[in-house]
CSV table of C-alpha atoms in Angstrom, one decimal:
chain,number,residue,atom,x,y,z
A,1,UNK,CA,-13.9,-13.6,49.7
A,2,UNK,CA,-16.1,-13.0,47.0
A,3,UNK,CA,-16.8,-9.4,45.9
A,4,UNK,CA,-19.8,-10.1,42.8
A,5,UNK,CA,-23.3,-9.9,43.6
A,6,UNK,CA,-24.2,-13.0,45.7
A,7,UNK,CA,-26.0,-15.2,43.6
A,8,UNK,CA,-26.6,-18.5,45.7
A,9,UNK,CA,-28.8,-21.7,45.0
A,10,UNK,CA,-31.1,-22.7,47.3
A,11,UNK,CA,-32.9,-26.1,47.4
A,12,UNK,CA,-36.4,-26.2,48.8
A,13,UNK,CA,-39.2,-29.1,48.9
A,14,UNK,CA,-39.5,-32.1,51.4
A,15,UNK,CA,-37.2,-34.3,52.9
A,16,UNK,CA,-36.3,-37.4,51.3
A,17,UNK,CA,-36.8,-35.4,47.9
A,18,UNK,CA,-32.9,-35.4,46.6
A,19,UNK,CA,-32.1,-32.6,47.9
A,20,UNK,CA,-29.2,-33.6,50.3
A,21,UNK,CA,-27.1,-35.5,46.8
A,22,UNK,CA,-28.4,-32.4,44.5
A,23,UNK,CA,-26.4,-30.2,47.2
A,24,UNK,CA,-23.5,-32.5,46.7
A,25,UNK,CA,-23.8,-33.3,42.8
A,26,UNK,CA,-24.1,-29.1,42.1
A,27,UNK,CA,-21.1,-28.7,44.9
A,28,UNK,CA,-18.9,-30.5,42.0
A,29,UNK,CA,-19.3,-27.5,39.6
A,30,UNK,CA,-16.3,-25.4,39.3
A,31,UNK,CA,-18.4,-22.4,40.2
A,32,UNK,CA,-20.6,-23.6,43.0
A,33,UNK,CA,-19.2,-24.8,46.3
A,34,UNK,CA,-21.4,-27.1,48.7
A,35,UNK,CA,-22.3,-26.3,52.0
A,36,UNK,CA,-23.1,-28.6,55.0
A,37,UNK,CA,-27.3,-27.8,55.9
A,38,UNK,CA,-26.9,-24.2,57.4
A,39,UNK,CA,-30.2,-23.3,59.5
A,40,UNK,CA,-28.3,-20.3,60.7
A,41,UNK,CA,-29.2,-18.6,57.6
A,42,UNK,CA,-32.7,-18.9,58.2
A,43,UNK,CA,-31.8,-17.6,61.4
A,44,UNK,CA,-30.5,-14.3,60.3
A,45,UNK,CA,-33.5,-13.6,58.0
A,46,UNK,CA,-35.8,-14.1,61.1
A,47,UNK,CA,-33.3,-11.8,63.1
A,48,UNK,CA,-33.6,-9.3,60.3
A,49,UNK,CA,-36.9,-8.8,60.7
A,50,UNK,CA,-37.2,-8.4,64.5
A,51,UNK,CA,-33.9,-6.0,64.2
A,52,UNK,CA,-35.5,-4.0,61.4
A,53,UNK,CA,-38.7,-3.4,63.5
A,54,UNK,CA,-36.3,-2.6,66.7
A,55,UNK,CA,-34.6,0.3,64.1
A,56,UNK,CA,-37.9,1.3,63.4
A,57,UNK,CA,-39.6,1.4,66.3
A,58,UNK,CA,-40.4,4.9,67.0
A,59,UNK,CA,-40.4,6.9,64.0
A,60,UNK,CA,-37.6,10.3,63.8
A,61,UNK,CA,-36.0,9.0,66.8
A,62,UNK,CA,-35.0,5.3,65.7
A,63,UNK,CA,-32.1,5.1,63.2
A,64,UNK,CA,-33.7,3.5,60.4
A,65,UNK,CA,-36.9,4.9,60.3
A,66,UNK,CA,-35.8,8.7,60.9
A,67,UNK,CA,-34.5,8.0,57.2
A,68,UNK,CA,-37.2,5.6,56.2
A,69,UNK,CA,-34.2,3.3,55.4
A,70,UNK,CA,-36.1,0.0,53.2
A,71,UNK,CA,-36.5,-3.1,54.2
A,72,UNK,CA,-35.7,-4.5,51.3
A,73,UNK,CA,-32.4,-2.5,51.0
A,74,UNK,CA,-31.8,-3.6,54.9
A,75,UNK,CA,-32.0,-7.2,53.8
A,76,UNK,CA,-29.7,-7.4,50.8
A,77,UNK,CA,-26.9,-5.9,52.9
A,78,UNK,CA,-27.3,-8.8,55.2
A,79,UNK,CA,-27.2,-10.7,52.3
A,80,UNK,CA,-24.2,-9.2,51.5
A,81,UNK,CA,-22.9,-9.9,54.9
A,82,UNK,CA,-23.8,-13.4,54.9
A,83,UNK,CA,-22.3,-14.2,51.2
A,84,UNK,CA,-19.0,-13.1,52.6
A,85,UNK,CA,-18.8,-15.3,56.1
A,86,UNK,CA,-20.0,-18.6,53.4
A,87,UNK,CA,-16.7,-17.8,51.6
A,88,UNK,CA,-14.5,-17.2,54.6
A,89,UNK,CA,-15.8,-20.9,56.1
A,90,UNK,CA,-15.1,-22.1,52.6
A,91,UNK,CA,-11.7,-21.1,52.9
A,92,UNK,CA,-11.3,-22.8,56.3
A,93,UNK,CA,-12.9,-25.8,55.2
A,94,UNK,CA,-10.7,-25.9,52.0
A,95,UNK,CA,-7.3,-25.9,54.2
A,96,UNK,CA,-9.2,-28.3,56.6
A,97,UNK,CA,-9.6,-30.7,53.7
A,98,UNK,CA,-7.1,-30.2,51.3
A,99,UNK,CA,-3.9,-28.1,53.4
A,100,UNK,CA,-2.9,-25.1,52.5
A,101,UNK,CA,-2.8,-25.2,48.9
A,102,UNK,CA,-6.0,-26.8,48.6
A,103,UNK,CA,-5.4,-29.3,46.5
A,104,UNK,CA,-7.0,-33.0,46.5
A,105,UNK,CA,-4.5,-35.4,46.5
A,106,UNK,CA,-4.1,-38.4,43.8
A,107,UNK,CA,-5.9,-41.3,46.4
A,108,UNK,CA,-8.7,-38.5,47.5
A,109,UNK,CA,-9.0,-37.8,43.8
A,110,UNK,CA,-9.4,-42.0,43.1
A,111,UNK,CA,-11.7,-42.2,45.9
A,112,UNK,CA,-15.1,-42.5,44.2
A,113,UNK,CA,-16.7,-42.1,48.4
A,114,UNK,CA,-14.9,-39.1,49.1
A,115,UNK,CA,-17.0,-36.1,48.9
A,116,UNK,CA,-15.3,-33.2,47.1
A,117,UNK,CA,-15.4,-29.5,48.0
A,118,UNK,CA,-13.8,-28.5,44.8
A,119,UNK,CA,-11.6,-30.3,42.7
A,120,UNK,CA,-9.0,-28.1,41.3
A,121,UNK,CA,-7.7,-25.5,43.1
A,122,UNK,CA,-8.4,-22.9,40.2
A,123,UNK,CA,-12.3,-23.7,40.4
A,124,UNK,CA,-13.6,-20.0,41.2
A,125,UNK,CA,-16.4,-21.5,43.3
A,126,UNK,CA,-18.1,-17.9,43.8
A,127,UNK,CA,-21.2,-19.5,43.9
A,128,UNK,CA,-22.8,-22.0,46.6
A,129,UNK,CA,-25.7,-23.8,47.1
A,130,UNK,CA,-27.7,-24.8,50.1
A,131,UNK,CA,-29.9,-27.8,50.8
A,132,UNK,CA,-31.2,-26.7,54.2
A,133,UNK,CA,-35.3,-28.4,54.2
A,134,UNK,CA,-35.5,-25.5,56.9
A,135,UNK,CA,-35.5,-22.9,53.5
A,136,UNK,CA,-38.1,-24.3,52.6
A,137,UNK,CA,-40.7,-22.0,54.6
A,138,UNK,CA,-37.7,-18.7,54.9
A,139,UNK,CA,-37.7,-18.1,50.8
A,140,UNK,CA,-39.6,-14.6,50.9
A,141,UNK,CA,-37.1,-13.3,53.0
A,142,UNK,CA,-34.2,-15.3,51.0
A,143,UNK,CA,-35.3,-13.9,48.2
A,144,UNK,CA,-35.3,-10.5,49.4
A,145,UNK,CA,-31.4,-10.6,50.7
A,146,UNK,CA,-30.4,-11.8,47.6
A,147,UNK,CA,-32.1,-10.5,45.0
A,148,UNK,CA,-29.7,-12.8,42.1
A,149,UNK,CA,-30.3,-16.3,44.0
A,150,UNK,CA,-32.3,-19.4,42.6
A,151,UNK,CA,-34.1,-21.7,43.8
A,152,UNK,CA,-34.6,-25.4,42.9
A,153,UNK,CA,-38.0,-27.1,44.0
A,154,UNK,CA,-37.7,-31.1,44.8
A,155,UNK,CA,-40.7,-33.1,44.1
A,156,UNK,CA,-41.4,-36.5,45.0
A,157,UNK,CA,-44.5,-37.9,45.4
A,158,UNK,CA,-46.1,-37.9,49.0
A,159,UNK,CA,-45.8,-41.9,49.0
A,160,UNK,CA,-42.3,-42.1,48.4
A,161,UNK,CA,-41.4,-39.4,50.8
A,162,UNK,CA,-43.6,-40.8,53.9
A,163,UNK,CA,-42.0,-44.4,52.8
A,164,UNK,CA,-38.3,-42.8,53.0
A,165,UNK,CA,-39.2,-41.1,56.1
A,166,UNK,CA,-41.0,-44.5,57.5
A,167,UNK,CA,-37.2,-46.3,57.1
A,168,UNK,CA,-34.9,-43.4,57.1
A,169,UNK,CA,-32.9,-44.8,59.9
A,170,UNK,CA,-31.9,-47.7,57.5
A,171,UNK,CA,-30.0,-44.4,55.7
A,172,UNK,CA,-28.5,-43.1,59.1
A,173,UNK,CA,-31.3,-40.9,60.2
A,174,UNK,CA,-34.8,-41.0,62.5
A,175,UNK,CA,-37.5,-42.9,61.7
A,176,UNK,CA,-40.6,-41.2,61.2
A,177,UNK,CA,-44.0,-42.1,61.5
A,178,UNK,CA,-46.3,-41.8,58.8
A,179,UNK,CA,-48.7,-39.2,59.7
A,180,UNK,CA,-45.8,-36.8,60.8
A,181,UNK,CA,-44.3,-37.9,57.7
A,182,UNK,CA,-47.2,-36.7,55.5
A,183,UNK,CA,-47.6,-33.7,57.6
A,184,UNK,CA,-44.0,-32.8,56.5
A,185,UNK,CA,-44.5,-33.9,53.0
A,186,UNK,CA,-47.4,-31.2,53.1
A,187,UNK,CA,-46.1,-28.3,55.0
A,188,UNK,CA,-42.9,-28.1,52.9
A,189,UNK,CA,-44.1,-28.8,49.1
A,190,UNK,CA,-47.5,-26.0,49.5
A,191,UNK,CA,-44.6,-23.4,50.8
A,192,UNK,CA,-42.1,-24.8,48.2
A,193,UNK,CA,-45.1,-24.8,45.6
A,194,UNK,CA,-46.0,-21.0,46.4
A,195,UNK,CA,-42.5,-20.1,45.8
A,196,UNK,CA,-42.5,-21.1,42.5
A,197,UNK,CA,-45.6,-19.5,42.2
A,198,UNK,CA,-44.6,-16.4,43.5
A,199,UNK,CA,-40.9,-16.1,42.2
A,200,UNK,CA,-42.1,-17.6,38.8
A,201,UNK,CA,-40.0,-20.1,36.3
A,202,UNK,CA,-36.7,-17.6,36.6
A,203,UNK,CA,-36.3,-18.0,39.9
A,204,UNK,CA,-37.5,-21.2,40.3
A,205,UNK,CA,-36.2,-24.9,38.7
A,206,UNK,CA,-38.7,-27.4,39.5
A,207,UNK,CA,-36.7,-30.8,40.1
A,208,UNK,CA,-39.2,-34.0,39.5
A,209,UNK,CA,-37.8,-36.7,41.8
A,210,UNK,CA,-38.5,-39.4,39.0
A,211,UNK,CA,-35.9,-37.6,36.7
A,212,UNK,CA,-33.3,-37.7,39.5
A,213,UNK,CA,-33.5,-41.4,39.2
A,214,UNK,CA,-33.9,-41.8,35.3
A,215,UNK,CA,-32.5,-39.8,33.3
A,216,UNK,CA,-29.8,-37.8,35.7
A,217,UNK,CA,-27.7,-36.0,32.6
A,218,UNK,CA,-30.5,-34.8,31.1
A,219,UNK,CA,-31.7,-33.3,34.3
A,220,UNK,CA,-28.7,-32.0,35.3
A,221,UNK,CA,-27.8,-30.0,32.4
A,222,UNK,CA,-31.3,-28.5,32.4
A,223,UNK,CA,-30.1,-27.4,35.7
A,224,UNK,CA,-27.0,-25.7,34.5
A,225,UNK,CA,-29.1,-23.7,31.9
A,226,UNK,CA,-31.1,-22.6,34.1
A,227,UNK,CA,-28.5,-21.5,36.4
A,228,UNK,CA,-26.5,-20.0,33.7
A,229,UNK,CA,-23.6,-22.4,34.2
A,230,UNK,CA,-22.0,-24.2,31.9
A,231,UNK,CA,-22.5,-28.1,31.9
A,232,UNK,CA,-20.6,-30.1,34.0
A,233,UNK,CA,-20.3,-33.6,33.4
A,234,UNK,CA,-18.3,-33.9,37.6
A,235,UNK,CA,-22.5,-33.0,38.7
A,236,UNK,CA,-24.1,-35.9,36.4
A,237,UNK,CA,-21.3,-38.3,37.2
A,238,UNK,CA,-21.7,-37.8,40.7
A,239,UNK,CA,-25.7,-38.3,40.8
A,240,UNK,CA,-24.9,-41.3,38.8
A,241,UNK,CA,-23.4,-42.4,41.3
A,242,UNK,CA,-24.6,-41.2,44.6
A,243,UNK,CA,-28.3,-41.1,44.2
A,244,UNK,CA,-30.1,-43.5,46.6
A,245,UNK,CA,-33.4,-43.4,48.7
A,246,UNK,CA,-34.4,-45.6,51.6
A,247,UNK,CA,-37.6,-46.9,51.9
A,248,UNK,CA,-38.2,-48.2,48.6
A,249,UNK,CA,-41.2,-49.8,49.9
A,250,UNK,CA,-43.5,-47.3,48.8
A,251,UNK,CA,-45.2,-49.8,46.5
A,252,UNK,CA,-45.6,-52.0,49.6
A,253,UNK,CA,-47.8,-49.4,51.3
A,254,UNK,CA,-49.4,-47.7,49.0
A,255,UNK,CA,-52.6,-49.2,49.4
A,256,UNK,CA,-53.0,-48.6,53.6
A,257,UNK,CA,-51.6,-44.9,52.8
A,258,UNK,CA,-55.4,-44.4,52.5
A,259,UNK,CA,-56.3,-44.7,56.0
A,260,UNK,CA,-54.1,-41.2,56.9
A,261,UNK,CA,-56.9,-38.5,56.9
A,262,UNK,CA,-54.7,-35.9,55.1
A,263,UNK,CA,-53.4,-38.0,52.5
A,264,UNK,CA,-55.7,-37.4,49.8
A,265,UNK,CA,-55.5,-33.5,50.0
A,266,UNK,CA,-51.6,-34.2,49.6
A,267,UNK,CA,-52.3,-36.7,46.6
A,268,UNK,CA,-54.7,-33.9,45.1
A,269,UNK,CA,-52.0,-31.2,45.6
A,270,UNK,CA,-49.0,-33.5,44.0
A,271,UNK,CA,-51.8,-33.8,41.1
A,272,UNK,CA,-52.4,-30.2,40.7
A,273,UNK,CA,-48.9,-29.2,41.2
A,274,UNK,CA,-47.9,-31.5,38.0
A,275,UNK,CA,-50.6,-30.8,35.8
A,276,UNK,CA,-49.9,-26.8,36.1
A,277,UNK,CA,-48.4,-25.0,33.5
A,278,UNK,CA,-48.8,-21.8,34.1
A,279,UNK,CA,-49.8,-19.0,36.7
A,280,UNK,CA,-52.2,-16.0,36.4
A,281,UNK,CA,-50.9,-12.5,38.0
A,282,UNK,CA,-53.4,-12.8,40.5
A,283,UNK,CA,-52.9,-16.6,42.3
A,284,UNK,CA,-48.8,-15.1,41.7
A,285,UNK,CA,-49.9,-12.2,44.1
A,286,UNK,CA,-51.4,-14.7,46.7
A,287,UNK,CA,-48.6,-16.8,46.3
A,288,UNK,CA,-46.2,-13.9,47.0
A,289,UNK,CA,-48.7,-13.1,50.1
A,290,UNK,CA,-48.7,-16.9,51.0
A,291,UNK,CA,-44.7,-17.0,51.4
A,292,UNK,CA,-44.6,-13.4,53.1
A,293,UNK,CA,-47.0,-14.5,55.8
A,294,UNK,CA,-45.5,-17.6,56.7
A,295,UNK,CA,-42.0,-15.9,56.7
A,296,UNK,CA,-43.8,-13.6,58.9
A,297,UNK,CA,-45.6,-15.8,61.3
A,298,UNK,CA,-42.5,-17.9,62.1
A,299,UNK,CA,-41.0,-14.8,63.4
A,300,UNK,CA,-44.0,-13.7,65.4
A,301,UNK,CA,-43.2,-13.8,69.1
A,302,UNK,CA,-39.2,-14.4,68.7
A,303,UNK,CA,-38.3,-10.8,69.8
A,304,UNK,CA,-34.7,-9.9,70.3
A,305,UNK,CA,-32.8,-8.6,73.4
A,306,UNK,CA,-35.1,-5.3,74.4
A,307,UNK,CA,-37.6,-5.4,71.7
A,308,UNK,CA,-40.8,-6.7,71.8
A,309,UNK,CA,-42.2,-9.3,69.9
């Protein structure tokens, strides 16, 4: 188990963006592991809240506010607590994978398909990085419990996204029509948008889907300087070789994409996203308010076992 400040990745933005072969390509680092899509994470920052209110209920006589304990101090110990059970199921997928010394073998090494956890059993791998879409609308709270992680914000285009969506069972997945698709395409970039926003360029990598596909090592060690890692040529190699998207039809329907009533708001947002190169302390405050308030309003009504909601 790791015992440094948690310092995780996180990476927000729509589905069908890269973030599912970013998770994997960063996963090859020596210093960042990969984890399958959590959602229970998101799940614990939404149970913070509602337990954090129970604590606080009634003033001297509930435990945490008789000593006006912090929320923000409440939710980097569950932080804490989290970091630790993602490097205990690390270890029990390493044996799982490897055995006992966790070591790849020679043919898993000469596999170019098989998806590595780590590659050498000395890789420290105190870092990891999640891919979760879900994230996407939880990043207040994430950034609250750990106060050290990043974020990195896929962007694609709205019309390459609702094609990938339109054929993603082609890739293994569900199909998805292409209003839903849009409405997904919207709902995740404005939250992911307002994080950057909020959390500002430190915090925040924006990831251009286009770059994914042409020039991958550049990209890539952009990435590692901003995560304060040294390059790795294991994460460019593996982009290299893994990237793909279904639906590559998006030229084909571009023109009918039109007729969806939303679609030019999201063509207007993907436009003023792009073209913006910085951010004034005020739209940075509503930004920060944006991502509070939808943290907050997914955990409206979800009370816990004796509290209300």
């Amino acid at each position: 188990m790791s015992t440094s400040t948690p310092r995780p990745v996180f990476i927000i933005g729509a589905p069908r963006s890269g973030t599912s072969v970013m998770t994997w390509a960063l996963g090859q680092h020596p210093d960042i592991q990969p984890m399958p899509e959590t959602a229970w994470i998101a799940a614990e920052a939404v149970a913070s809240l509602q337990s954090f209110k129970l604590g606080s209920a009634r003033g001297e006589f509930s435990h945490l506010s008789n000593v006006s304990f912090p929320f923000d101090a409440f939710l980097e110990h569950k932080g804490r607590a989290i970091d630790a059970v993602v490097h205990d199921a690390f270890a029990r997928r390493l044996k799982d994978k490897y055995g006992e010394d966790g070591r790849p073998s020679v043919d898993q090494l000469a596999d170019p398909e098989f998806l590595h956890i780590r590659l050498h059993p000395d890789h420290a791998k105190s870092r990891w990085v999640d891919g979760a879409p879900i994230n996407t609308f939880y990043t207040w709270a994430l950034a609250q419990m750990f106060p050290q992680a990043q974020f990195l914000f896929h962007l694609r285009a709205p019309q390459g996204v609702i094609a990938s969506l339109e054929k993603f069972d082609v890739a293994g997945g569900v199909a998805t029509e292409r209003e839903a698709a849009l409405g997904l395409w919207l709902e995740h970039v404005r939250a992911a948008w307002n994080t950057e926003r909020a959390l500002g360029s430190d915090r925040v990598f924006r990831v251009e889907f286009d770059r994914l596909q042409s020039e991958p090592d550049a990209l890539m060690g952009e990435i590692c300087t901003f995560l304060d890692e040294p390059s790795c040529l294991e994460c460019a190699a593996f982009l290299n070789r893994r990237l793909n998207s279904s639906g590559t039809h998006q030229n084909d329907i571009r023109d009918t994409l039109d007729q969806l009533a939303n679609f030019s708001e999201a063509e207007a947002l993907y436009h003023t996203i792009t073209k913006t190169l910085s951010t004034t302390a005020q739209e940075r405050k509503e930004a920060e308010r944006y991502i509070r308030d939808r943290f907050e309003s997914l955990c409206a009504d979800r009370p816990l076992l004796g509290g209300q909601a």
